[in-house]
Tab-separated table of C-alpha atoms in Angstrom:
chain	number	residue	atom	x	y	z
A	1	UNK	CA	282.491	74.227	120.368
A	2	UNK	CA	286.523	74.827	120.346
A	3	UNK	CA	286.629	76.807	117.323
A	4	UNK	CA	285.798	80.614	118.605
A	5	UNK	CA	289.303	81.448	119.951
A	6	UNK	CA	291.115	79.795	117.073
A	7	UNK	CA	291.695	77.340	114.111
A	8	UNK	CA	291.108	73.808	114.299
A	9	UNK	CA	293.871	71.670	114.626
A	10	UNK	CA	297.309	71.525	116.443
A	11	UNK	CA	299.165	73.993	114.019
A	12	UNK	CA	301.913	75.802	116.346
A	13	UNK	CA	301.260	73.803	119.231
A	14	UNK	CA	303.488	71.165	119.655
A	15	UNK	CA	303.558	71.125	123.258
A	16	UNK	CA	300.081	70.807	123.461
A	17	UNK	CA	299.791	67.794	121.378
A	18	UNK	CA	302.577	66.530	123.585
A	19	UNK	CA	300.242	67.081	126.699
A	20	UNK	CA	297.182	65.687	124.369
A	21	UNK	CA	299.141	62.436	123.001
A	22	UNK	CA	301.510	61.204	126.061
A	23	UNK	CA	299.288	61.311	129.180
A	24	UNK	CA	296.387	60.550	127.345
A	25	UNK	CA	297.962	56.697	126.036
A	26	UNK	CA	299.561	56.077	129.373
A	27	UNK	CA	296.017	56.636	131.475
A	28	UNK	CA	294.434	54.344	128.995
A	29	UNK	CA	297.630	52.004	129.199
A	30	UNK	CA	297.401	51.872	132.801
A	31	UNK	CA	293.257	51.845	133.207
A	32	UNK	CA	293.071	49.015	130.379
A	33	UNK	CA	296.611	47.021	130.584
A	34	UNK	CA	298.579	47.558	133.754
A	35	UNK	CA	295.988	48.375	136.621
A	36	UNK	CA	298.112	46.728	139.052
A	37	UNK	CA	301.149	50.040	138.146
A	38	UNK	CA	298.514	52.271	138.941
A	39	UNK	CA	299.507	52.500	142.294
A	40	UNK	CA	303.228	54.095	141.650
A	41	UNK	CA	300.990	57.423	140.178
A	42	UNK	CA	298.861	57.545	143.214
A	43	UNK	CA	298.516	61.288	144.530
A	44	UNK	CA	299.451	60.961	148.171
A	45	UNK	CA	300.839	64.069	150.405
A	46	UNK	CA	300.815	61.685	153.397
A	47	UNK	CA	303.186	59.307	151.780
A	48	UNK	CA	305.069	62.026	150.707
A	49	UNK	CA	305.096	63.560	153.855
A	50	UNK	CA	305.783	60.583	156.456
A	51	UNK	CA	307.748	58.224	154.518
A	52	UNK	CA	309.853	61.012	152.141
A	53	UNK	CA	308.223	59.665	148.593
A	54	UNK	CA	308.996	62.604	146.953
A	55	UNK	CA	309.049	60.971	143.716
A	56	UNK	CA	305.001	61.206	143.879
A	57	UNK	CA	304.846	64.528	143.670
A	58	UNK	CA	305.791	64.008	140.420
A	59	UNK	CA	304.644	60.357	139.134
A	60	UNK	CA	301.264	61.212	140.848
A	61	UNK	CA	300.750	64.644	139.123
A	62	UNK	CA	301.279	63.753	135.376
A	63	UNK	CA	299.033	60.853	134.673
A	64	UNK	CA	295.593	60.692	134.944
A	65	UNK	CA	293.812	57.618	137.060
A	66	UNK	CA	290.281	58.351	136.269
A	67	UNK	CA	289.002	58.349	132.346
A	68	UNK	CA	286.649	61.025	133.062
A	69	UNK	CA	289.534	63.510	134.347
A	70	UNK	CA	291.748	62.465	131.344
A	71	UNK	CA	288.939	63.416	128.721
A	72	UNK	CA	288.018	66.236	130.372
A	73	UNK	CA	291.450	67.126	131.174
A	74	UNK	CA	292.433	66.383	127.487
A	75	UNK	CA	289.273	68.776	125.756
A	76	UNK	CA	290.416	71.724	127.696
A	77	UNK	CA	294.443	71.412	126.656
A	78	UNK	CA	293.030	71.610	123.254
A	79	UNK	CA	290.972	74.387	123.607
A	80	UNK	CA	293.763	76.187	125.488
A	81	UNK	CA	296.203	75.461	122.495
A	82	UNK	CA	295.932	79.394	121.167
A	83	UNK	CA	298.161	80.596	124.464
A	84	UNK	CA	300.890	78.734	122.627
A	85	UNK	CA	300.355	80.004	119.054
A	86	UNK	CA	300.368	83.253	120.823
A	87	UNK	CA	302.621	83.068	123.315
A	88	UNK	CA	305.017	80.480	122.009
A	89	UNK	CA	305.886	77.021	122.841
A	90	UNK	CA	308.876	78.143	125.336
A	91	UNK	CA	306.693	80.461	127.190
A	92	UNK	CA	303.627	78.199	127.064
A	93	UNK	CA	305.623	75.099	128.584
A	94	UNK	CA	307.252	77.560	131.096
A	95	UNK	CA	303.707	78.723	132.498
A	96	UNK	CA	302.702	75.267	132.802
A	97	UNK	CA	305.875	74.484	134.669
A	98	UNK	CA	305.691	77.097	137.306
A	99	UNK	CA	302.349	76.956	137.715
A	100	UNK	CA	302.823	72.849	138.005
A	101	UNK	CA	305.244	73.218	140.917
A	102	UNK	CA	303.940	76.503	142.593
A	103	UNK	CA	300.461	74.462	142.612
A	104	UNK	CA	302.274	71.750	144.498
A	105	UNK	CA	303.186	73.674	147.398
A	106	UNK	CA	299.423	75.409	147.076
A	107	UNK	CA	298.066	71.415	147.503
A	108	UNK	CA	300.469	71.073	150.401
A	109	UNK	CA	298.959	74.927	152.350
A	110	UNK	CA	295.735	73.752	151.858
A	111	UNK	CA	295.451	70.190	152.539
A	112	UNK	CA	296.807	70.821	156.030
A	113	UNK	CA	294.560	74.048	156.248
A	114	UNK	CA	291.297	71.553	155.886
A	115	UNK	CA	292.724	69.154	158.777
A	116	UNK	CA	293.326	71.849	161.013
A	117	UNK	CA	290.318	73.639	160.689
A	118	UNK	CA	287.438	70.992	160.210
A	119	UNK	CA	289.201	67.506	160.761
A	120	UNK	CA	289.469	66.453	157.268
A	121	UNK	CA	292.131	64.262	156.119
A	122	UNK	CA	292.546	65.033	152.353
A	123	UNK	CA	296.088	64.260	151.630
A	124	UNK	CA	295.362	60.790	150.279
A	125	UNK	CA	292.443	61.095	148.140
A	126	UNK	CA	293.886	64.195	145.717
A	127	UNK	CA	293.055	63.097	141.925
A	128	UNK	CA	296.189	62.596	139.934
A	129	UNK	CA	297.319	63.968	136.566
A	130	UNK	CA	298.027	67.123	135.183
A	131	UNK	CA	294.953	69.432	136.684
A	132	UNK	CA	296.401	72.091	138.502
A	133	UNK	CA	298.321	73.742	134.671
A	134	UNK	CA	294.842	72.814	133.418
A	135	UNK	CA	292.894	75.339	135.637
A	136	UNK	CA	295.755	77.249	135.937
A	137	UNK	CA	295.102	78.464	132.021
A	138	UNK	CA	291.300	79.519	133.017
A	139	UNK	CA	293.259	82.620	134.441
A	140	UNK	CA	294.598	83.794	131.120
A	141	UNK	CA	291.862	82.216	129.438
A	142	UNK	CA	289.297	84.749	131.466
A	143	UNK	CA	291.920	87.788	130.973
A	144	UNK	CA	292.442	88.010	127.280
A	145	UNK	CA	290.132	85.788	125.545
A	146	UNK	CA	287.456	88.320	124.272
A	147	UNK	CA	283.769	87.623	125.698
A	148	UNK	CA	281.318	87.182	122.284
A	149	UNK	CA	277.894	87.346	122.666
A	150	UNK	CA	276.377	83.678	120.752
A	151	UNK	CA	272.812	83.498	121.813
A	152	UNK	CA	270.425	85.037	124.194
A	153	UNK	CA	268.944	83.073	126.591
A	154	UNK	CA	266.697	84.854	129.131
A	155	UNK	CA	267.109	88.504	130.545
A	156	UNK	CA	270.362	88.894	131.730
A	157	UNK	CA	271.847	85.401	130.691
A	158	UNK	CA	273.050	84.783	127.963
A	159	UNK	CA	275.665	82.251	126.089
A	160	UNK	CA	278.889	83.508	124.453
A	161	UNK	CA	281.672	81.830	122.676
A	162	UNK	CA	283.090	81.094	126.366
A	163	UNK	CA	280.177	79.204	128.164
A	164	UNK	CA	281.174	75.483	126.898
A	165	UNK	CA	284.516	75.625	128.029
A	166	UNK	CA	283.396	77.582	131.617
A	167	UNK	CA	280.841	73.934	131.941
A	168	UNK	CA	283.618	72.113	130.840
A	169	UNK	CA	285.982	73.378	133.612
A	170	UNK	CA	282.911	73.211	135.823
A	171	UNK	CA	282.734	69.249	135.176
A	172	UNK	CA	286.033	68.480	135.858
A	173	UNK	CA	285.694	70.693	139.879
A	174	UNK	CA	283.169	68.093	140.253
A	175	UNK	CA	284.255	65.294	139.392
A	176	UNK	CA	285.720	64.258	142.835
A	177	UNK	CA	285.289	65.023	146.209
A	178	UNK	CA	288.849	67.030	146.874
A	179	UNK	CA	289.771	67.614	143.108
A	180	UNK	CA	288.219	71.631	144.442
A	181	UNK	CA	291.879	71.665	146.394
A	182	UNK	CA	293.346	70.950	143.337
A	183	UNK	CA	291.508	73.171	141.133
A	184	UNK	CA	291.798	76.384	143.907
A	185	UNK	CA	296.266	75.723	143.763
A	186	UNK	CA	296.042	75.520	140.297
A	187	UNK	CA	293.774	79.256	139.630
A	188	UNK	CA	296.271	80.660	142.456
A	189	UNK	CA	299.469	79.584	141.063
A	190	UNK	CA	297.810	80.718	137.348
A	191	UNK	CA	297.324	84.015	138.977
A	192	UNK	CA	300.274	84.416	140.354
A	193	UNK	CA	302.430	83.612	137.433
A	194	UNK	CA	299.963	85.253	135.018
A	195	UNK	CA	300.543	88.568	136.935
A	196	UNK	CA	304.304	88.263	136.878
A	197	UNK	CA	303.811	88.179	140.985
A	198	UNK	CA	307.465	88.284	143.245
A	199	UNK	CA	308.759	87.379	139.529
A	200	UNK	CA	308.194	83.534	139.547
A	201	UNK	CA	308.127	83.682	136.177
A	202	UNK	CA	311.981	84.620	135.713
A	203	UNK	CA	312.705	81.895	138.227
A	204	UNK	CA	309.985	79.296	136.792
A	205	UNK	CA	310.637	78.895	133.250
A	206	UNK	CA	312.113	76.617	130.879
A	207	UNK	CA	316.079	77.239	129.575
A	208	UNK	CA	316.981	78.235	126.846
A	209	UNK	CA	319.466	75.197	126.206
A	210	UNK	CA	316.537	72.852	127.238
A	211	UNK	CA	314.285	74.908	124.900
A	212	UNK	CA	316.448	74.205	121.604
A	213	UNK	CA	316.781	70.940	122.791
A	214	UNK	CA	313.314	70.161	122.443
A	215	UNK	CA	312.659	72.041	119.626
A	216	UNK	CA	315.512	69.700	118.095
A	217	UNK	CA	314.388	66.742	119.074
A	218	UNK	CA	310.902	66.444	120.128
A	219	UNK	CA	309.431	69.605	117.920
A	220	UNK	CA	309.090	66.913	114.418
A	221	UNK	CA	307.514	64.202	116.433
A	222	UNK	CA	304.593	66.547	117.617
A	223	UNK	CA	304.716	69.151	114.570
A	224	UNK	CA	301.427	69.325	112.801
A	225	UNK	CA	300.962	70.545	108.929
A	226	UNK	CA	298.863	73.511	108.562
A	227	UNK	CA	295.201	72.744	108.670
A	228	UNK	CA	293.171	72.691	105.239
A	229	UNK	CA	289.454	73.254	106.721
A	230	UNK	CA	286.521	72.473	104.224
A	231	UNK	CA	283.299	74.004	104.208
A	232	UNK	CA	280.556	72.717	106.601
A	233	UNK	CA	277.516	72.255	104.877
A	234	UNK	CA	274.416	72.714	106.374
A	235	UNK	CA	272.015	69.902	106.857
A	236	UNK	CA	269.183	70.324	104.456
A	237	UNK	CA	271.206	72.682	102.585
A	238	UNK	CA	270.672	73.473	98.504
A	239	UNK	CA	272.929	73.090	95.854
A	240	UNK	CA	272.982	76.955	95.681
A	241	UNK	CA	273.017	77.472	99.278
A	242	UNK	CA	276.277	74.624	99.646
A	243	UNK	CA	278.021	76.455	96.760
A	244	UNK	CA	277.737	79.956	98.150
A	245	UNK	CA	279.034	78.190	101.608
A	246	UNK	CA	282.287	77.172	99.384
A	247	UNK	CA	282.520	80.546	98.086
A	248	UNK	CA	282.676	82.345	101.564
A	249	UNK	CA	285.132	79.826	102.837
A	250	UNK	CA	287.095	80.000	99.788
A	251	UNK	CA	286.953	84.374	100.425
A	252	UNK	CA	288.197	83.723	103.350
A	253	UNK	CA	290.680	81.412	102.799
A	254	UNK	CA	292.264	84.045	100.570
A	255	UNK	CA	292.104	86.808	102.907
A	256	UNK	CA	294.292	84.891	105.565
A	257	UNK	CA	296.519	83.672	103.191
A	258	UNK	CA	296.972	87.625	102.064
A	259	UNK	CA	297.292	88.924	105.937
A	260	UNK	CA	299.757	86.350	106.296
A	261	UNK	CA	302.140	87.327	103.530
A	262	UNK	CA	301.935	90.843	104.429
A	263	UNK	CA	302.626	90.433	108.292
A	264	UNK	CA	305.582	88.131	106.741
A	265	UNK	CA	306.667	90.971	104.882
A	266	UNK	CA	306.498	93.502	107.648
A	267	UNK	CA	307.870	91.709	110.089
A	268	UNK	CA	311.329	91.390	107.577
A	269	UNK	CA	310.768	94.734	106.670
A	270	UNK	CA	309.541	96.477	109.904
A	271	UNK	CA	306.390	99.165	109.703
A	272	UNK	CA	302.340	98.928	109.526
A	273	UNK	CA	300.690	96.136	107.567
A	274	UNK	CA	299.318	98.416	104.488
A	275	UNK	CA	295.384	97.714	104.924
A	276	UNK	CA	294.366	99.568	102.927
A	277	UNK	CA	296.152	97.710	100.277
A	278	UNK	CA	295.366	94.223	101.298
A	279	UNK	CA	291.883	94.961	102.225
A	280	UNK	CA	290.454	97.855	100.250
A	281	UNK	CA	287.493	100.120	101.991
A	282	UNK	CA	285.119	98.918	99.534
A	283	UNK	CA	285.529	95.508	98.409
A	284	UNK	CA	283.218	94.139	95.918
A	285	UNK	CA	282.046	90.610	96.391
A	286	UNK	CA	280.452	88.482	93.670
A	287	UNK	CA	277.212	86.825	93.970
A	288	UNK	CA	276.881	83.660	91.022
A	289	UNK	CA	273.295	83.210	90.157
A	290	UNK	CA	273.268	79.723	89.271
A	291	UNK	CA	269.783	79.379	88.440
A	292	UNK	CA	270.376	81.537	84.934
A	293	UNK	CA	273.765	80.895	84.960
A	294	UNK	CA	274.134	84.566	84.928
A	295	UNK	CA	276.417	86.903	87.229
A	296	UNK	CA	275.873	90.845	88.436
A	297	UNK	CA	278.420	92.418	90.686
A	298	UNK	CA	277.090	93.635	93.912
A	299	UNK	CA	277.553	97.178	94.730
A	300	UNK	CA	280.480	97.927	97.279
A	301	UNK	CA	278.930	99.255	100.685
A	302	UNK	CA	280.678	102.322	102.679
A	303	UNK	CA	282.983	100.853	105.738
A	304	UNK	CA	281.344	99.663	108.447
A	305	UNK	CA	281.281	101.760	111.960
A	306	UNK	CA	283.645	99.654	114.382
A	307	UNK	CA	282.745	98.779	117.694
A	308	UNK	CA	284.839	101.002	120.638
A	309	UNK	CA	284.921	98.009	122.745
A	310	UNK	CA	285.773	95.318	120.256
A	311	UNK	CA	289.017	97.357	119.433
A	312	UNK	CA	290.067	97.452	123.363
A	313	UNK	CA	289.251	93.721	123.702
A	314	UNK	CA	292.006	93.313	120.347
A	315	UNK	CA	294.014	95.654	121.984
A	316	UNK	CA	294.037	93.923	125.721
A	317	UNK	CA	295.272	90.745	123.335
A	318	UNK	CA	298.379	92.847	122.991
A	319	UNK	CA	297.382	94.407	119.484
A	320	UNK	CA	298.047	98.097	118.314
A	321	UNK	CA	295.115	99.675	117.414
A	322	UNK	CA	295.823	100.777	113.823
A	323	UNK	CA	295.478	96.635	113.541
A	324	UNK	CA	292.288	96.358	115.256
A	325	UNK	CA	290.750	98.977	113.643
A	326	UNK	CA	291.047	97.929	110.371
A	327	UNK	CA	290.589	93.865	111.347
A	328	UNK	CA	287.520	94.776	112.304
A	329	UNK	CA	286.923	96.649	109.300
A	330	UNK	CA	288.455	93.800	107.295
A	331	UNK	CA	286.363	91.046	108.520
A	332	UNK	CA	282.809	93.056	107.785
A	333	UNK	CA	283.148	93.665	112.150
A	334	UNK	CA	282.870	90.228	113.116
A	335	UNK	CA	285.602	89.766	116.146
A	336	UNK	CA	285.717	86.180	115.787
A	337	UNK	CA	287.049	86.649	112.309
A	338	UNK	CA	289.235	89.623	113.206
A	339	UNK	CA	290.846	87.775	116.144
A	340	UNK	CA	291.820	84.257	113.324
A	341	UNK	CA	293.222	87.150	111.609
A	342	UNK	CA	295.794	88.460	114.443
A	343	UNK	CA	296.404	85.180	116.235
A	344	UNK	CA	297.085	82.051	113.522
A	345	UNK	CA	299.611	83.919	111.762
């Protein structure tokens, strides 16, 4: 379900595991241990606005009250976890951050926008924890995440690598009466910071100093070793059929582990990754008859015609198009595999 826009695991994404580990304990702490604290992380503009408790607009828009929003909550941080192996950590805790504070004046606009125009009182019953940076990714999420075609459903519909985490977004709007104020700030101030609009993201961002601070101090508490996937074996599956599962995995293993040494290489040395070196046009693959015990060589097939529009949606991820091209070619066209390729390393 969270594997099509990257590798499993937290590799590269400390702050996410941060925003997985922290809030996650403390909602169960306070749900299980301490209800009776659970009223110092209460969400509530009107306090905040007649009796000055500023200190809720923070306390009451970090931790999670309600399970249901803290699972939820929790499934799409990991999910979004590429946007820092691509972006960075310092760039990926700087879009939460501005679009954590410009979402707090968004909750303030329209909160007072639904009492003046149908009589609603809102501004005590906002859901607390970290939502608004949560639907605030769906923005670049929708932008550069390339759509992928799973299964066909009926006529037009159909479900693509994107649908789960679209329902899972969907369950969390729903899951209270006014969390929909919270989740419109959030998309606004993700749109506005995504698009670089009046240049909120010069002004909202983490510092440098406070950047390398982190990284110093907090980076080997929520570091995480490169993942070592195994094979997933099909239920029902033969001997032969589990074996030639291992062998694909294993090919692929040692493709990445190629593409990453050479994009080491050029980025110390500057230039083009050499393809055509590291993944020649007609690459034989081996196919082990186990039955005989026997092997044959199969014969190398011309390169494959790439897709147009799979190369722009690799090249509105911010890749050249000499990469893309031969990605695609790499991976036997499959952009799921082409996109691992560009993005964990």
């Amino acid at each position: 379900m969270f594997t099509s826009t990257g590798s499993s695991g937290l590799y590269k994404a400390p702050v996410s595991k941060g925003l997985l580990l922290v809030p996650s304990a403390l909602s169960l702490l306070l749900a299980l241990l301490l209800p009776h604290c659970q009223r110092f992380f209460v969400y509530d503009l009107q306090a905040v606005k007649d009796d000055f408790q500023i200190w809720r607009l923070i306390c009451g828009r970090i931790i999670c009250l309600d399970l249901k929003d803290t699972f939820c909550s929790s499934l799409l941080i990991y999910n979004f976890r590429i946007f820092e192996r691509r972006y960075g950590s310092r760039k990926f805790a700087s879009f939460l951050l501005g679009s954590w504070v410009l979402s707090a004046v968004g909750d303030f606009i329209l909160v007072e926008a639904v009492r003046y125009s149908f009589g609603i009182t809102a501004a005590r019953n906002l859901p607390s924890g970290l939502l608004a940076p949560v639907f605030a990714l769906f923005v670049p999420f929708y932008c550069s995440i390339p759509r992928v075609q799973v299964a066909h459903i009926l006529g037009p519909l159909s479900i693509t690598n994107k649908t789960l985490i679209y329902i899972l977004g969907l369950q969390l709007f729903t899951s209270g009466s006014y969390i929909w104020i919270v989740a419109i700030s959030g998309l606004i101030s993700g749109l506005c910071y995504n698009s670089k609009m009046l240049q909120v993201h010069e002004v909202l961002c983490v510092p440098s100093w406070m950047a390398k601070f982190c990284s110093w101090t907090l980076e080997p508490i929520f570091s995480s070793s490169e993942p070592t996937s195994e094979a997933r074996i099909g239920m029902g599956a033969t001997v032969d059929i589990q074996r030639q599962q291992r062998m694909e995995l294993l090919d692929r293993q040692l493709m990445l582990s190629q593409f990453a040494q050479v994009r080491r290489q050029r980025q110390q040395q500057g230039g083009m990754i050499n393809w055509n070196r590291l993944f020649p046009p007609l690459r034989q693959r081996r196919n082990v008859n186990y039955q005989d015990g026997r092997q044959s060589e199969q014969q190398a097939s011309p390169p494959l015609e790439v897709s147009e529009e799979q190369v722009a949606r690799l090249m509105e991820m911010g890749f050249s198009r000499g990469d893309a091209l031969e990605a695609l070619r790499a991976s036997n066209n499959d952009l799921n595999v082409a996109t691992n390729f560009l993005l964990q390393h």
